[in-house]
CSV table of C-alpha atoms and ligand atoms in Angstrom, one decimal:
chain,number,residue,atom,x,y,z
A,1,MET,CA,74.9,196.0,154.5
A,2,SER,CA,71.4,194.6,154.4
A,3,THR,CA,68.6,196.0,152.2
A,4,GLN,CA,66.8,198.9,153.7
A,5,ILE,CA,63.4,200.0,152.6
A,6,PRO,CA,62.2,203.0,154.5
A,7,PHE,CA,58.6,201.8,155.0
A,8,ASP,CA,55.9,204.4,156.0
A,9,ASN,CA,52.7,202.4,155.7
A,10,SER,CA,49.3,204.0,155.5
A,11,TYR,CA,47.0,201.4,153.8
A,12,ALA,CA,47.7,199.0,156.7
A,13,ARG,CA,46.2,201.7,159.0
A,14,LEU,CA,42.8,201.5,157.2
A,15,PRO,CA,40.0,199.4,158.7
A,16,GLU,CA,40.8,195.7,158.7
A,17,ARG,CA,38.1,194.9,156.2
A,18,PHE,CA,40.1,196.6,153.5
A,19,PHE,CA,42.6,193.7,153.4
A,20,THR,CA,43.8,190.4,154.9
A,21,ARG,CA,47.2,190.4,156.6
A,22,GLN,CA,49.1,187.7,155.1
A,23,PRO,CA,52.8,186.7,154.9
A,24,ALA,CA,54.4,185.6,151.7
A,25,THR,CA,54.9,181.9,151.2
A,26,PRO,CA,58.6,181.1,151.0
A,27,VAL,CA,60.1,179.7,147.8
A,28,ALA,CA,62.8,177.1,147.4
A,29,ALA,CA,65.8,178.9,145.8
A,30,PRO,CA,65.2,182.5,144.9
A,31,GLN,CA,67.7,184.1,142.5
A,32,LEU,CA,67.8,187.7,141.5
A,33,ILE,CA,67.1,188.2,137.8
A,34,ILE,CA,67.2,192.0,137.8
A,35,PHE,CA,67.1,194.9,140.3
A,36,ASN,CA,66.1,198.4,139.2
A,37,HIS,CA,68.9,200.4,141.0
A,38,ALA,CA,67.8,203.8,139.5
A,39,LEU,CA,64.2,203.3,140.8
A,40,ALA,CA,65.4,202.1,144.2
A,41,ALA,CA,67.5,205.3,144.5
A,42,ASP,CA,64.5,207.4,143.6
A,43,LEU,CA,62.6,205.7,146.4
A,44,GLY,CA,65.3,205.9,149.0
A,45,ILE,CA,65.8,202.2,149.1
A,46,THR,CA,69.3,201.0,149.9
A,47,PRO,CA,70.0,197.6,148.3
A,48,GLY,CA,72.0,194.9,150.0
A,49,ALA,CA,74.0,192.2,148.3
A,50,GLU,CA,72.4,190.3,145.5
A,51,ALA,CA,71.7,187.1,147.5
A,52,GLU,CA,69.9,189.2,150.1
A,53,LEU,CA,67.9,191.1,147.5
A,54,ALA,CA,66.7,187.7,146.2
A,55,GLN,CA,65.6,186.8,149.7
A,56,VAL,CA,63.8,190.1,150.3
A,57,PHE,CA,62.1,190.4,146.9
A,58,SER,CA,60.9,186.8,146.9
A,59,GLY,CA,59.2,187.3,150.2
A,60,ASN,CA,61.5,184.7,151.9
A,61,GLN,CA,62.8,187.4,154.2
A,62,ILE,CA,60.5,190.1,155.6
A,63,ALA,CA,62.1,193.5,155.2
A,64,PRO,CA,61.9,195.4,158.5
A,65,GLY,CA,58.9,197.7,158.5
A,66,ALA,CA,56.9,195.6,156.0
A,67,GLU,CA,53.4,194.8,156.9
A,68,PRO,CA,52.4,192.4,154.2
A,69,LEU,CA,48.7,192.3,153.2
A,70,ALA,CA,46.4,191.2,150.4
A,71,GLN,CA,44.1,194.0,149.3
A,72,ALA,CA,40.4,193.3,148.9
A,73,TYR,CA,38.6,194.5,145.7
A,74,ALA,CA,35.8,193.7,143.3
A,75,GLY,CA,35.5,194.4,139.6
A,76,HIS,CA,33.6,194.2,136.4
A,77,GLN,CA,35.4,191.6,134.2
A,78,PHE,CA,34.3,191.7,130.6
A,79,GLY,CA,31.2,193.5,131.7
A,80,GLY,CA,30.2,191.0,134.4
A,81,PHE,CA,30.4,191.9,138.1
A,82,SER,CA,32.6,189.9,140.5
A,83,PRO,CA,31.9,191.1,144.0
A,84,GLN,CA,35.0,189.4,145.4
A,85,LEU,CA,38.4,189.5,143.7
A,86,GLY,CA,41.3,190.9,145.6
A,87,ASP,CA,45.0,190.2,145.5
A,88,GLY,CA,45.0,186.5,144.7
A,89,ARG,CA,48.7,186.3,144.1
A,90,ALA,CA,50.1,189.6,145.3
A,91,LEU,CA,51.0,191.2,148.6
A,92,LEU,CA,51.4,194.8,149.5
A,93,LEU,CA,54.6,195.0,151.6
A,94,GLY,CA,54.0,198.6,152.5
A,95,GLU,CA,54.7,202.1,151.2
A,96,VAL,CA,57.7,204.4,150.9
A,97,VAL,CA,57.8,208.1,150.4
A,98,SER,CA,60.3,209.2,147.8
A,99,PRO,CA,62.9,211.5,149.4
A,100,GLN,CA,63.2,213.4,146.1
A,101,THR,CA,59.5,214.1,145.3
A,102,GLY,CA,57.7,213.4,148.5
A,103,GLN,CA,55.4,211.1,146.6
A,104,ARG,CA,54.1,207.9,148.2
A,105,PHE,CA,54.5,204.6,146.5
A,106,ASP,CA,53.3,201.0,147.1
A,107,ILE,CA,55.8,198.2,147.1
A,108,GLN,CA,54.0,195.0,146.1
A,109,LEU,CA,55.2,191.5,145.5
A,110,LYS,CA,53.3,189.7,142.6
A,111,GLY,CA,53.4,185.9,142.5
A,112,SER,CA,54.2,185.6,146.2
A,113,GLY,CA,51.9,182.8,147.1
A,114,PRO,CA,48.2,182.1,147.9
A,115,THR,CA,46.0,184.5,149.8
A,116,PRO,CA,42.4,184.2,150.9
A,117,TYR,CA,41.5,185.8,147.6
A,118,SER,CA,43.2,183.2,145.4
A,119,ARG,CA,40.1,181.1,144.7
A,120,MET,CA,41.3,178.2,142.5
A,121,GLY,CA,44.6,179.9,141.7
A,122,ASP,CA,48.0,178.9,143.1
A,123,GLY,CA,49.1,182.5,144.0
A,124,ARG,CA,52.1,182.2,141.7
A,125,ALA,CA,53.3,183.7,138.5
A,126,TRP,CA,55.6,182.1,135.9
A,127,LEU,CA,58.6,183.8,134.5
A,128,GLY,CA,57.0,184.8,131.1
A,129,PRO,CA,54.4,187.2,132.5
A,130,VAL,CA,56.9,188.6,135.1
A,131,LEU,CA,59.4,189.5,132.4
A,132,ARG,CA,56.7,190.8,130.1
A,133,GLU,CA,55.4,193.1,132.8
A,134,TYR,CA,58.9,194.2,133.9
A,135,LEU,CA,59.8,195.1,130.3
A,136,LEU,CA,56.5,196.6,129.3
A,137,CYS,CA,56.0,198.9,132.3
A,138,GLU,CA,59.5,200.1,132.2
A,139,ALA,CA,59.1,200.8,128.4
A,140,MET,CA,55.9,202.6,129.0
A,141,HIS,CA,57.6,204.8,131.7
A,142,ALA,CA,60.4,205.6,129.2
A,143,LEU,CA,57.8,206.4,126.6
A,144,GLY,CA,56.4,209.0,129.0
A,145,VAL,CA,53.1,207.1,129.9
A,146,PRO,CA,51.9,207.0,133.5
A,147,THR,CA,52.5,203.5,134.7
A,148,THR,CA,53.3,201.2,137.6
A,149,ARG,CA,57.0,200.4,137.7
A,150,ALA,CA,59.2,197.3,138.2
A,151,LEU,CA,61.7,197.3,141.1
A,152,ALA,CA,62.9,193.6,140.9
A,153,ALA,CA,62.3,190.3,139.3
A,154,VAL,CA,63.3,187.1,141.1
A,155,SER,CA,63.2,183.5,139.9
A,156,THR,CA,61.9,181.2,142.6
A,157,GLY,CA,63.6,177.9,141.7
A,158,GLN,CA,60.2,176.3,141.8
A,159,PRO,CA,58.4,175.1,138.8
A,160,ILE,CA,54.7,175.9,138.6
A,161,LEU,CA,52.1,174.0,136.7
A,162,ARG,CA,50.2,175.7,133.8
A,163,GLU,CA,48.3,174.2,130.9
A,164,ALA,CA,51.5,174.0,128.9
A,165,GLY,CA,53.2,172.0,131.6
A,166,PRO,CA,55.7,172.9,134.3
A,167,LEU,CA,57.2,176.4,133.9
A,168,PRO,CA,59.8,178.3,135.9
A,169,GLY,CA,58.3,180.4,138.7
A,170,ALA,CA,59.1,184.1,139.3
A,171,ILE,CA,58.1,187.0,141.4
A,172,LEU,CA,57.8,190.7,140.3
A,173,THR,CA,58.2,193.6,142.7
A,174,ARG,CA,55.8,196.3,141.5
A,175,VAL,CA,55.9,199.9,142.5
A,176,ALA,CA,52.7,201.9,142.1
A,177,ALA,CA,51.4,205.4,143.0
A,178,SER,CA,48.8,203.2,144.7
A,179,HIS,CA,46.8,200.0,144.0
A,180,ILE,CA,43.4,201.6,144.5
A,181,ARG,CA,41.2,200.4,141.7
A,182,VAL,CA,37.7,201.3,140.5
A,183,GLY,CA,37.1,197.8,141.8
A,184,THR,CA,38.1,198.8,145.3
A,185,PHE,CA,35.3,201.3,145.4
A,186,GLU,CA,32.9,198.7,143.9
A,187,TYR,CA,33.9,196.2,146.6
A,188,PHE,CA,32.5,198.4,149.4
A,189,ALA,CA,29.6,199.8,147.3
A,190,ALA,CA,28.4,196.3,146.6
A,191,ARG,CA,28.5,195.5,150.3
A,192,ARG,CA,26.6,198.7,151.1
A,193,ASP,CA,29.5,199.5,153.5
A,194,THR,CA,29.2,203.3,153.3
A,195,ASP,CA,31.6,203.8,156.2
A,196,ALA,CA,34.4,201.9,154.4
A,197,LEU,CA,33.5,203.7,151.2
A,198,GLN,CA,33.8,207.1,152.9
A,199,ALA,CA,37.2,206.0,154.4
A,200,LEU,CA,38.4,204.9,151.0
A,201,PHE,CA,37.2,208.1,149.4
A,202,GLU,CA,39.1,210.2,152.0
A,203,TYR,CA,42.2,208.1,151.7
A,204,THR,CA,42.2,208.3,147.9
A,205,CYS,CA,41.8,212.1,147.9
A,206,ALA,CA,44.5,212.6,150.5
A,207,ARG,CA,46.9,210.4,148.4
A,208,HIS,CA,46.1,211.4,144.9
A,209,TYR,CA,43.8,214.4,144.7
A,210,PRO,CA,44.4,216.6,147.7
A,211,THR,CA,42.3,219.4,146.3
A,212,ALA,CA,39.2,217.2,145.8
A,213,ARG,CA,36.7,217.9,148.5
A,214,ASP,CA,33.7,215.8,147.4
A,215,PRO,CA,33.0,212.8,145.1
A,216,VAL,CA,32.1,215.0,142.2
A,217,MET,CA,35.6,216.6,142.3
A,218,LEU,CA,37.2,213.2,142.7
A,219,LEU,CA,35.4,211.8,139.7
A,220,ASP,CA,36.2,214.8,137.6
A,221,ALA,CA,39.9,214.4,138.5
A,222,VAL,CA,40.0,210.7,137.7
A,223,ILE,CA,38.2,211.3,134.4
A,224,ALA,CA,40.8,213.9,133.4
A,225,ARG,CA,43.7,211.5,134.2
A,226,GLN,CA,42.2,208.5,132.6
A,227,ALA,CA,41.1,210.4,129.5
A,228,ASP,CA,44.7,211.5,129.0
A,229,LEU,CA,46.1,208.1,129.9
A,230,VAL,CA,44.0,206.3,127.3
A,231,ALA,CA,44.8,209.0,124.7
A,232,GLN,CA,48.5,208.3,125.3
A,233,TRP,CA,47.8,204.5,124.8
A,234,HIS,CA,46.3,205.3,121.5
A,235,ALA,CA,49.2,207.5,120.5
A,236,ILE,CA,51.7,204.7,121.0
A,237,GLY,CA,49.6,201.9,119.7
A,238,PHE,CA,49.2,200.3,123.1
A,239,ILE,CA,46.5,197.7,123.7
A,240,HIS,CA,46.0,197.0,127.4
A,241,GLY,CA,44.0,193.8,126.7
A,242,VAL,CA,42.1,193.4,129.9
A,243,MET,CA,40.6,196.8,130.9
A,244,ASN,CA,38.4,195.3,133.6
A,245,THR,CA,37.4,197.8,136.4
A,246,ASP,CA,39.8,196.0,138.7
A,247,ASN,CA,42.6,196.9,136.3
A,248,THR,CA,41.6,200.6,136.2
A,249,THR,CA,43.5,202.7,138.8
A,250,LEU,CA,42.3,205.8,140.6
A,251,SER,CA,45.8,207.2,140.2
A,252,GLY,CA,45.6,207.2,136.4
A,253,GLU,CA,48.5,204.8,136.0
A,254,THR,CA,48.6,201.9,133.6
A,255,ILE,CA,48.4,198.7,135.6
A,256,ASP,CA,48.4,194.9,135.1
A,257,TYR,CA,50.2,194.0,131.8
A,258,GLY,CA,48.8,190.4,131.5
A,259,PRO,CA,48.0,190.2,127.8
A,260,ALA,CA,49.1,193.8,127.0
A,261,ALA,CA,50.7,194.3,123.6
A,262,PHE,CA,51.7,197.0,121.0
A,263,MET,CA,50.2,197.0,117.6
A,264,ASP,CA,52.4,196.4,114.6
A,265,GLY,CA,50.3,197.1,111.5
A,266,TYR,CA,47.6,199.7,112.1
A,267,HIS,CA,44.0,198.6,112.4
A,268,PRO,CA,41.5,200.1,114.8
A,269,VAL,CA,40.0,196.7,115.8
A,270,THR,CA,43.3,195.1,116.7
A,271,VAL,CA,43.0,192.6,119.6
A,272,TYR,CA,45.8,190.3,120.9
A,273,SER,CA,44.4,188.9,124.2
A,274,SER,CA,43.3,185.3,123.7
A,275,ILE,CA,40.4,185.7,126.1
A,276,ASP,CA,39.0,188.9,124.5
A,277,ARG,CA,36.9,187.0,121.9
A,278,HIS,CA,34.6,189.8,121.0
A,279,GLY,CA,37.1,192.6,120.9
A,280,ARG,CA,35.7,194.4,123.9
A,281,TYR,CA,39.1,195.7,124.6
A,282,ALA,CA,40.3,196.3,121.0
A,283,TYR,CA,42.7,199.2,120.3
A,284,ASP,CA,40.0,201.7,119.3
A,285,ASN,CA,37.4,200.6,121.8
A,286,GLN,CA,39.6,201.5,124.7
A,287,SER,CA,38.2,205.0,124.6
A,288,ARG,CA,34.7,203.7,125.1
A,289,VAL,CA,35.6,201.2,127.7
A,290,ILE,CA,37.3,203.7,130.0
A,291,VAL,CA,34.1,205.8,130.0
A,292,TRP,CA,32.1,202.7,130.9
A,293,ASN,CA,34.6,201.8,133.7
A,294,LEU,CA,34.4,205.3,135.2
A,295,ALA,CA,30.6,205.1,135.0
A,296,GLN,CA,31.1,202.1,137.4
A,297,LEU,CA,33.2,204.3,139.6
A,298,ALA,CA,30.5,207.0,139.5
A,299,SER,CA,27.8,204.4,140.6
A,300,ALA,CA,30.0,203.3,143.5
A,301,LEU,CA,30.3,206.9,144.7
A,302,VAL,CA,26.6,207.6,144.7
A,303,PRO,CA,26.1,206.4,148.4
A,304,LEU,CA,28.6,209.1,149.5
A,305,MET,CA,26.5,212.0,148.2
A,306,PRO,CA,23.9,213.7,150.4
A,307,ASP,CA,21.1,213.6,147.8
A,308,GLN,CA,21.1,210.4,145.7
A,309,ASP,CA,18.9,211.6,142.9
A,310,GLU,CA,21.0,214.7,142.5
A,311,ALA,CA,24.1,212.6,142.6
A,312,VAL,CA,22.9,210.4,139.8
A,313,ALA,CA,22.1,213.5,137.7
A,314,VAL,CA,25.5,215.2,138.3
A,315,PHE,CA,27.5,212.0,137.8
A,316,THR,CA,25.6,211.2,134.6
A,317,ASN,CA,26.5,214.6,133.2
A,318,GLN,CA,30.1,214.1,134.1
A,319,ILE,CA,30.2,210.7,132.4
A,320,ASN,CA,28.3,212.0,129.4
A,321,ALA,CA,30.9,214.7,129.0
A,322,MET,CA,33.8,212.3,129.1
A,323,PRO,CA,33.8,211.2,125.5
A,324,ASP,CA,34.4,214.7,124.3
A,325,ARG,CA,37.3,215.1,126.8
A,326,LEU,CA,38.8,211.9,125.5
A,327,LEU,CA,38.4,213.0,121.9
A,328,ALA,CA,40.1,216.3,122.7
A,329,ALA,CA,43.0,214.5,124.5
A,330,ARG,CA,43.3,212.0,121.7
A,331,ALA,CA,43.3,214.7,119.0
A,332,ARG,CA,46.0,216.5,121.0
A,333,ARG,CA,48.2,213.4,121.4
A,334,MET,CA,47.6,212.1,117.8
A,335,GLY,CA,48.0,215.5,116.3
A,336,ALA,CA,51.4,215.9,118.0
A,337,LYS,CA,52.5,212.8,116.1
A,338,LEU,CA,52.1,214.7,112.9
A,339,GLY,CA,53.4,218.0,114.3
A,340,LEU,CA,49.9,219.4,114.2
A,341,ASP,CA,48.3,221.6,116.9
A,342,MET,CA,44.8,220.7,115.7
A,343,ALA,CA,44.0,224.4,115.7
A,344,ASP,CA,43.3,224.4,111.9
A,345,ALA,CA,40.0,223.0,110.7
A,346,GLY,CA,41.8,220.7,108.3
A,347,ASP,CA,44.1,219.1,110.9
A,348,GLN,CA,41.7,216.3,112.0
A,349,GLY,CA,41.1,215.5,108.4
A,350,LEU,CA,44.8,215.1,107.7
A,351,LEU,CA,45.1,212.7,110.6
A,352,ASP,CA,42.0,210.7,109.7
A,353,THR,CA,43.1,210.4,106.0
A,354,LEU,CA,46.5,209.2,107.0
A,355,LEU,CA,45.1,206.6,109.4
A,356,LYS,CA,42.7,205.3,106.8
A,357,MET,CA,45.6,204.8,104.3
A,358,MET,CA,47.6,203.1,107.0
A,359,GLN,CA,44.7,200.8,107.8
A,360,ASP,CA,44.1,199.9,104.1
A,361,HIS,CA,47.7,199.1,103.6
A,362,GLY,CA,48.4,197.5,107.0
A,363,ALA,CA,51.2,200.1,107.5
A,364,ASP,CA,53.3,199.7,110.6
A,365,PHE,CA,51.9,202.1,113.2
A,366,THR,CA,55.2,203.0,114.9
A,367,ASN,CA,57.4,203.0,111.9
A,368,THR,CA,55.1,205.0,109.6
A,369,PHE,CA,54.9,207.9,112.1
A,370,ARG,CA,58.6,207.7,112.9
A,371,ALA,CA,59.5,207.9,109.2
A,372,LEU,CA,57.2,210.9,108.8
A,373,ALA,CA,58.9,212.6,111.8
A,374,GLU,CA,62.4,211.8,110.6
A,375,THR,CA,62.1,212.3,106.9
A,376,GLY,CA,58.8,213.9,106.1
A,377,HIS,CA,57.9,210.8,104.0
A,378,ALA,CA,56.2,207.4,104.6
A,379,PRO,CA,57.8,205.1,102.1
A,380,GLY,CA,55.4,202.3,103.1
A,381,LEU,CA,52.4,204.3,101.8
A,382,ASN,CA,53.8,205.3,98.4
A,383,ALA,CA,51.5,202.8,96.8
A,384,ALA,CA,48.4,204.2,98.6
A,385,ALA,CA,46.0,206.1,96.4
A,386,GLY,CA,46.1,209.8,97.3
A,387,TYR,CA,49.3,209.5,99.4
A,388,GLY,CA,51.3,212.0,97.4
A,389,ASP,CA,48.5,214.5,97.6
A,390,TRP,CA,48.2,214.0,101.3
A,391,GLU,CA,51.9,214.5,101.9
A,392,LYS,CA,51.8,217.8,100.0
A,393,ARG,CA,48.9,219.1,102.0
A,394,TRP,CA,50.5,218.0,105.2
A,395,GLN,CA,53.9,219.6,104.3
A,396,THR,CA,52.1,222.8,103.4
A,397,ARG,CA,50.3,222.9,106.7
A,398,LEU,CA,53.6,222.2,108.6
A,399,GLN,CA,55.1,225.3,107.2
A,400,ALA,CA,52.8,227.3,109.5
A,401,LEU,CA,54.0,225.4,112.5
A,402,PRO,CA,57.6,226.1,113.5
A,403,GLY,CA,59.4,223.4,115.6
A,404,ALA,CA,57.0,220.7,114.2
A,405,GLN,CA,59.8,218.2,113.6
A,406,ALA,CA,61.2,218.4,117.1
A,407,ARG,CA,57.8,217.9,118.5
A,408,MET,CA,57.2,214.9,116.2
A,409,LEU,CA,60.5,213.3,117.1
A,410,ALA,CA,59.4,213.6,120.8
A,411,ALA,CA,56.0,212.1,120.1
A,412,ASN,CA,57.0,209.2,117.8
A,413,PRO,CA,59.1,206.5,119.4
A,414,ALA,CA,61.6,204.6,117.2
A,415,PHE,CA,61.3,201.6,119.6
A,416,ILE,CA,58.3,199.9,121.2
A,417,PRO,CA,58.3,196.4,122.8
A,418,ARG,CA,57.2,194.5,119.8
A,419,ASN,CA,55.2,191.4,120.5
A,420,HIS,CA,57.4,189.0,118.6
A,421,ARG,CA,60.5,190.3,120.4
A,422,VAL,CA,58.8,190.0,123.7
A,423,GLU,CA,57.8,186.4,122.9
A,424,GLN,CA,61.3,185.6,121.7
A,425,MET,CA,62.8,187.1,124.9
A,426,ILE,CA,60.4,185.0,127.0
A,427,SER,CA,61.4,181.8,125.1
A,428,ALA,CA,65.1,182.5,125.6
A,429,ALA,CA,64.7,183.3,129.3
A,430,THR,CA,62.7,180.1,129.8
A,431,GLU,CA,65.8,178.3,128.5
A,432,GLY,CA,68.0,180.3,130.9
A,433,ASP,CA,69.2,183.0,128.5
A,434,PHE,CA,68.4,186.4,129.8
A,435,ALA,CA,70.6,188.4,127.3
A,436,PRO,CA,67.6,189.3,125.0
A,437,PHE,CA,65.7,190.6,128.1
A,438,HIS,CA,68.5,192.8,129.1
A,439,ARG,CA,69.1,194.0,125.6
A,440,LEU,CA,65.4,194.9,125.0
A,441,LEU,CA,65.3,196.7,128.3
A,442,THR,CA,68.3,198.8,127.6
A,443,VAL,CA,67.1,199.8,124.1
A,444,LEU,CA,63.6,200.6,125.4
A,445,GLN,CA,65.0,202.9,128.0
A,446,THR,CA,65.6,205.5,125.3
A,447,PRO,CA,62.8,204.8,122.9
A,448,TYR,CA,62.9,208.2,121.1
A,449,ASP,CA,66.6,208.0,120.3
A,450,THR,CA,68.0,206.7,117.0
A,451,GLN,CA,69.9,203.5,117.9
A,452,PRO,CA,71.5,202.1,114.7
A,453,ASP,CA,72.8,199.0,116.5
A,454,ALA,CA,69.2,198.0,117.3
A,455,ALA,CA,67.7,198.2,113.8
A,456,ASP,CA,66.5,194.6,114.3
A,457,LEU,CA,64.3,195.7,117.2
A,458,GLN,CA,62.8,198.4,115.2
A,459,ALA,CA,61.6,196.2,112.3
A,460,PRO,CA,58.1,194.8,112.2
A,461,PRO,CA,57.9,191.0,112.5
A,462,GLU,CA,58.6,188.7,109.5
A,463,PRO,CA,55.4,186.7,108.5
A,464,HIS,CA,56.6,183.7,110.5
A,465,GLU,CA,57.4,185.8,113.6
A,466,VAL,CA,53.9,187.5,113.9
A,467,VAL,CA,52.3,187.0,117.3
A,468,LYS,CA,48.5,186.7,116.9
A,469,ALA,CA,47.5,186.1,120.5
A,470,THR,CA,48.8,187.1,123.9
A,471,PHE,CA,47.8,185.3,127.1
A,472,CYS,CA,46.9,186.5,130.6
A,473,GLY,CA,49.6,186.2,133.2
A,474,THR,CA,48.0,183.4,135.2
B,1,AMP,P1,44.3,189.7,136.6
B,1,AMP,O1,43.5,189.2,135.4
B,1,AMP,O2,45.7,189.3,136.6
B,1,AMP,O3,44.1,191.1,136.8
B,1,AMP,O4,43.7,188.9,137.8
B,1,AMP,C1,42.3,188.9,138.1
B,1,AMP,C2,42.1,188.2,139.4
B,1,AMP,O5,42.6,186.9,139.4
B,1,AMP,C3,42.8,188.9,140.6
B,1,AMP,O6,42.0,188.8,141.7
B,1,AMP,C4,44.1,188.1,140.7
B,1,AMP,O7,44.6,188.2,142.0
B,1,AMP,C5,43.6,186.7,140.5
B,1,AMP,N1,44.6,185.8,140.0
B,1,AMP,C6,45.3,185.8,138.8
B,1,AMP,N2,46.2,184.9,138.7
B,1,AMP,C7,46.2,184.2,139.9
B,1,AMP,C8,46.9,183.0,140.4
B,1,AMP,N3,47.8,182.4,139.7
B,1,AMP,N4,46.6,182.6,141.7
B,1,AMP,C9,45.6,183.3,142.4
B,1,AMP,N5,44.9,184.3,141.9
B,1,AMP,C10,45.2,184.8,140.7
B,2,MG,MG1,44.4,192.7,137.8
């Protein structure tokens, strides 16, 4: 039987200036690397044979009901505004509605060939970033963090040219609650196209926030979701790496894993992305950047308000209140890692003191918290001045909080996609060995479980394995 995707497209019904209709550019010899059968089942997709899946999820064969299009958007990149970005190497095939949940999802090919938005790019992706995104987004999902998902990865059989030389080409099929970005609103606001902005506003509310009746309510809802999202990033040591407004979703899902990475040793200014020279998107700064990004969303929404001056005043208040909402979300998420409910005046101090000791000693972020959850001790901090005293105070506080250990084990993963393992996996796959990819993916599907056979994936990198920089997926 052939692959069946029950498309039910709505974005393609929006005004034509929202996108460019564009077929995928066929590739030479597509081969299926992986297909996410569980996700397909959730989405009501019936997979055909492997060879056919490779044809469909490379764009060589157009699935019945698909209406491929490249979405238009703008965005602030590292603070500077680009009025015209758009899908330069991606195509929205259409949407499906999950038969289980009734929720609507985009099905998008990434790396499917040039579009009118490609500028100087080739519209393609190489295998490394495709596998990185596949692994990281599926790991994030298993960690409980809102994220886009991966449905398939296909190798194209076509080398693509990058600085390093020719690299194997690949295409990712991404599933997202939507691909509406802060930059989508900015695109129409910059063009003073208020009609399109109004249509986008209505579409976004209908799809994500059905109870929002005006831009103030929409902004409030997005602030709530993004504040909690970034708090969750902090709680698992995740560094997105390129938090431009075109990579900030209205749905509140994590999107675009170009240089994304997880921190090994704890330090608040950790940066991996090679292009983030000034640490704009450093671990700790993500809380400030998301506020800035949503201020750009607020600006773009102003033309939709009946009274512009009043709009500016109201939006300013909402944005100014966001840091406190983020702090609260972050305290809740970080507190849970220590079993604390943050109700006691000393809870924040317990958390801050621990983090300071971890920073001074370069303690592994994931393993320190996991050890505290499993055993009540952090052996890596025994040498830290004041650690013994801290541990006693913490243990005493925990006595007043029944069920703390279970909560801690559910908040502190044993496994994260460590950078050095991801890089090793990419090197192996580039040589044709996909075993490390499959193994990592399997282990990361249950990141909160103890998995004695995977101790090597839990360990921080040896000095020679440390990855200092990650690179965008281009
Ligand atoms: P990103 O940094 O991946 O979020 O991409 C930023 C912008 O560059 C988006 O408009 C992408 O579509 C575009 N882009 C990235 N890589 C390529 C490529 N290889 N070819 C064409 N456009 C690209
Ligand atoms: Mg992007």
